[in-house]
Coordinates of C-alpha atoms in Angstrom, one line a residue:
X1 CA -9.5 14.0 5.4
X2 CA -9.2 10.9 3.1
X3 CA -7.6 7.9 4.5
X4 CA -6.7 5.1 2.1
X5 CA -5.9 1.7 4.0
X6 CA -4.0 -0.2 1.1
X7 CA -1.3 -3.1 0.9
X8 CA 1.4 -3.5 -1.3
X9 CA 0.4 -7.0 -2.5
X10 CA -3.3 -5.9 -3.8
X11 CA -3.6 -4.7 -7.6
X12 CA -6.3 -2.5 -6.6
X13 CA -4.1 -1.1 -4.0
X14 CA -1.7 0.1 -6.6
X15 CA -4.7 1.4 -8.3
X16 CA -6.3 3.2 -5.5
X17 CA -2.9 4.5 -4.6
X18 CA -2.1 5.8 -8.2
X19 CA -5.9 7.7 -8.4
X20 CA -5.6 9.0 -4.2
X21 CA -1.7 10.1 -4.9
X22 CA -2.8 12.4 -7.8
X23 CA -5.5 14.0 -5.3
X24 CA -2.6 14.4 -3.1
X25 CA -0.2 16.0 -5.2
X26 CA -2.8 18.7 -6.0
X27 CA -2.6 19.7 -2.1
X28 CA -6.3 17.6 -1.4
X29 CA -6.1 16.1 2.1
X30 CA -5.6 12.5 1.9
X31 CA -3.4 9.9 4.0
X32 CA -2.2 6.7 3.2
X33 CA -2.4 4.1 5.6
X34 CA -1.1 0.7 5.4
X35 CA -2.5 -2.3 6.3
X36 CA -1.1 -6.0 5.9
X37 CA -4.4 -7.8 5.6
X38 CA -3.0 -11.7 5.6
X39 CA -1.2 -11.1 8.9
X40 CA 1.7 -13.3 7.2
X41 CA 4.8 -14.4 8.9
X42 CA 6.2 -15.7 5.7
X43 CA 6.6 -14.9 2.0
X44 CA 3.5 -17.3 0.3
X45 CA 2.6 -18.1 -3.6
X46 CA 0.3 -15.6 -4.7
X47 CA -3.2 -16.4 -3.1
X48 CA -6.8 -16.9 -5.1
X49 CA -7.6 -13.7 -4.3
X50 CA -4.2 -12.2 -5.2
X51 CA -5.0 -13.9 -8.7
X52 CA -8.4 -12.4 -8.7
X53 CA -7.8 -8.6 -7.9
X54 CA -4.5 -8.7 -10.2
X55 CA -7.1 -10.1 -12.9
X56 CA -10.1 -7.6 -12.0
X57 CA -7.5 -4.4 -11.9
X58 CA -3.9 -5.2 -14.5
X59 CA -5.9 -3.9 -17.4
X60 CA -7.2 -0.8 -15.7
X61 CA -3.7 -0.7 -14.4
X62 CA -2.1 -0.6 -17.9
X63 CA -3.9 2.4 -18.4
X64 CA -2.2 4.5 -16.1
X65 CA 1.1 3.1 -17.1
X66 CA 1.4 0.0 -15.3
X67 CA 2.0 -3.4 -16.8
X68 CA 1.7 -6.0 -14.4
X69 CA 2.6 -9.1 -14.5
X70 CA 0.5 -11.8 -12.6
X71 CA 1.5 -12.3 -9.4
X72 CA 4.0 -15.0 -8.0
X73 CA 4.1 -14.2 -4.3
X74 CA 2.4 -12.8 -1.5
X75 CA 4.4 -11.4 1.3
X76 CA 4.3 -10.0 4.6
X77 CA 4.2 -6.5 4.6
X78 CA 4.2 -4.8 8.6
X79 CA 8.0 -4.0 7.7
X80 CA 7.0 -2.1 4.8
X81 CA 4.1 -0.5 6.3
X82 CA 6.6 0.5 8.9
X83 CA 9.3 1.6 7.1
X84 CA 6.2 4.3 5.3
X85 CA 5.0 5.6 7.9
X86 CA 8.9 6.9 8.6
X87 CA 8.7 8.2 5.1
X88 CA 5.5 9.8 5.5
X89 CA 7.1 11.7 8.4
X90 CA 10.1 12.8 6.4
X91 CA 7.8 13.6 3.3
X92 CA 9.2 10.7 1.8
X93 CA 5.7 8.8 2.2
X94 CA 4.3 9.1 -1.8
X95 CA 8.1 7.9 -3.1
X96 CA 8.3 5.4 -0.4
X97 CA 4.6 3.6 -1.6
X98 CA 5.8 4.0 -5.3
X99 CA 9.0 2.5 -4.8
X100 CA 7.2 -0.5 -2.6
X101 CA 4.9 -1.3 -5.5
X102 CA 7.4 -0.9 -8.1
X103 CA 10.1 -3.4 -6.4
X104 CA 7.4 -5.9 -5.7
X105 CA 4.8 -5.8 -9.1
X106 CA 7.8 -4.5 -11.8
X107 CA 11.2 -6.1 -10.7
X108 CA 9.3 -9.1 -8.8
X109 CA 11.2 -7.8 -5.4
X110 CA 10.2 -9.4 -2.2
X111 CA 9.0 -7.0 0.1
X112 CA 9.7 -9.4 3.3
X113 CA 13.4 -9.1 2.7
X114 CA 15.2 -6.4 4.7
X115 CA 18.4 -5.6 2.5
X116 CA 15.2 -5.2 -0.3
X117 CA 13.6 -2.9 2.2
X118 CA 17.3 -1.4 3.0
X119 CA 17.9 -0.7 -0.6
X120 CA 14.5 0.8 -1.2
X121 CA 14.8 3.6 1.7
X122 CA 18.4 4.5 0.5
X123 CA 17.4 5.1 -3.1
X124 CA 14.3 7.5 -1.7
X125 CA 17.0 9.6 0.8
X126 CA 15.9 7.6 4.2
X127 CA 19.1 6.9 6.0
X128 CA 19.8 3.3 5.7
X129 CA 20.3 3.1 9.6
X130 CA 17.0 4.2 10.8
X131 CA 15.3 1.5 8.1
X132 CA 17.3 -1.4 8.9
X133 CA 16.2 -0.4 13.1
X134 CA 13.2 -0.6 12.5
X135 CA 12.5 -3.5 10.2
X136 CA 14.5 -5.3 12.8
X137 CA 12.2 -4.1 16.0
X138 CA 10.4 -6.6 17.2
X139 CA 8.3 -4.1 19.3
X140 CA 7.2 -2.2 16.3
X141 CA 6.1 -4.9 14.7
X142 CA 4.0 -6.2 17.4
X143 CA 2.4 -3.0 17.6
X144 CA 2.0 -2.6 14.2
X145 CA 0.2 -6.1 13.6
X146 CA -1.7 -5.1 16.9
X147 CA -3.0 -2.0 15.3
X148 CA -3.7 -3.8 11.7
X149 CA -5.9 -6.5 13.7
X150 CA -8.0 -3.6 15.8
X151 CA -8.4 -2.0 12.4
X152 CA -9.7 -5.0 10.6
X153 CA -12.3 -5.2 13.6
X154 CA -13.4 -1.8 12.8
X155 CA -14.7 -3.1 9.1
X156 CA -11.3 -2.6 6.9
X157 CA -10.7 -6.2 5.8
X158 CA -10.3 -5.9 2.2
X159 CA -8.5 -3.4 0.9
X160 CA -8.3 -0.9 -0.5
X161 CA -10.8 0.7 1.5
X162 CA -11.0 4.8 1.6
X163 CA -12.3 6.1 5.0
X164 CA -14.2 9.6 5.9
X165 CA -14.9 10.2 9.2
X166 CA -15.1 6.7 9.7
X167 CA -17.3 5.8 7.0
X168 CA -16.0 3.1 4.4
X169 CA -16.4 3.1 0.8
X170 CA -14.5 1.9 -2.1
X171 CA -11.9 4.7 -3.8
X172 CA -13.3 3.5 -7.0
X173 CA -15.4 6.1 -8.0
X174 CA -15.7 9.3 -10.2
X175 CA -13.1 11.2 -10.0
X176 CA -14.8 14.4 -9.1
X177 CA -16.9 12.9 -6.4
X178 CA -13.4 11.7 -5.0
X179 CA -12.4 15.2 -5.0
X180 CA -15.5 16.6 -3.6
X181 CA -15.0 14.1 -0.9
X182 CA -12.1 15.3 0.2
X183 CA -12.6 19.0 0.9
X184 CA -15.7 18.0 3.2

């Protein structure tokens, strides 16, 4: 199986996502995980590097349908990261992601917030209940950003990052080979 360690925040995330979703929609294993590489505990301006993968990856971008504007801010993203892998378990995981990136790169929606989190689960059919529960739990996070740091140990600092088998390798390549990878 294809694991795709992305953040909401990252250009080539969005990218990655878009190219490993389509995969996914044809039945090809492939998981999404999330990972928020800063570790923030607060919203931030867009970073250098945010400037730099939005610059490398909006045009590329604009070809599958996605303008992007530059980035403005950089936020935390555990709750989000959170709050998908409940979608994923209630096959709400690919709408969840799309929603994420479209409320943070196309209507410049801060992903920190937990009303913008609330209103993003409702309009995808999670019940607004079990969102705003586990934004707010404190364990979950801990555990979460726990989990994120052990990862980062393992070799996924940057993302996105597509893991087989615990190899690492960009999800930037040719199409094919991405499929071919995936029914190893």
């Amino acid at each position: 199986m294809l694991i795709l360690h992305h953040d909401y925040p990252s250009a080539a995330s969005l990218r990655a996502v878009l190219l490993l979703q389509a995969l996914a929609d044809e039945g090809l294993p492939v998981a999404f995980h999330g990972v928020d590489v800063l570790g923030l505990g607060a919203t931030v301006p867009a970073t250098l590097d945010d400037l730099a993968d939005w610059q490398q990856h909006h045009e590329p971008l604009a070809a599958l349908g996605w303008e992007v504007p530059r980035p403005r801010r950089h936020p935390p993203t555990v709750a989000a990261h959170l709050v998908e892998a409940l979608a994923t378990q209630q096959d709400l995981g690919a709408a969840w992601r799309l929603a994420c990136h479209r409320a943070l790169w196309l209507d410049d929606r801060d992903l920190s917030d937990p009303v913008v989190l609330g209103d993003l689960g409702t309009s995808i059919g999670l019940d607004p209940g079990d969102v705003a529960g586990l934004v707010a739990d404190g364990r979950a996070t801990r555990t979460a950003r726990r989990e994120m740091v052990a990862r980062r140990g393992e070799g996924v600092g940057g993302v996105p990052v597509l893991e087989l088998d615990g190899t690492l390798v960009s999800p930037f390549m040719d199409p094919d080979d991405l499929r071919r990878l995936a029914t190893l």
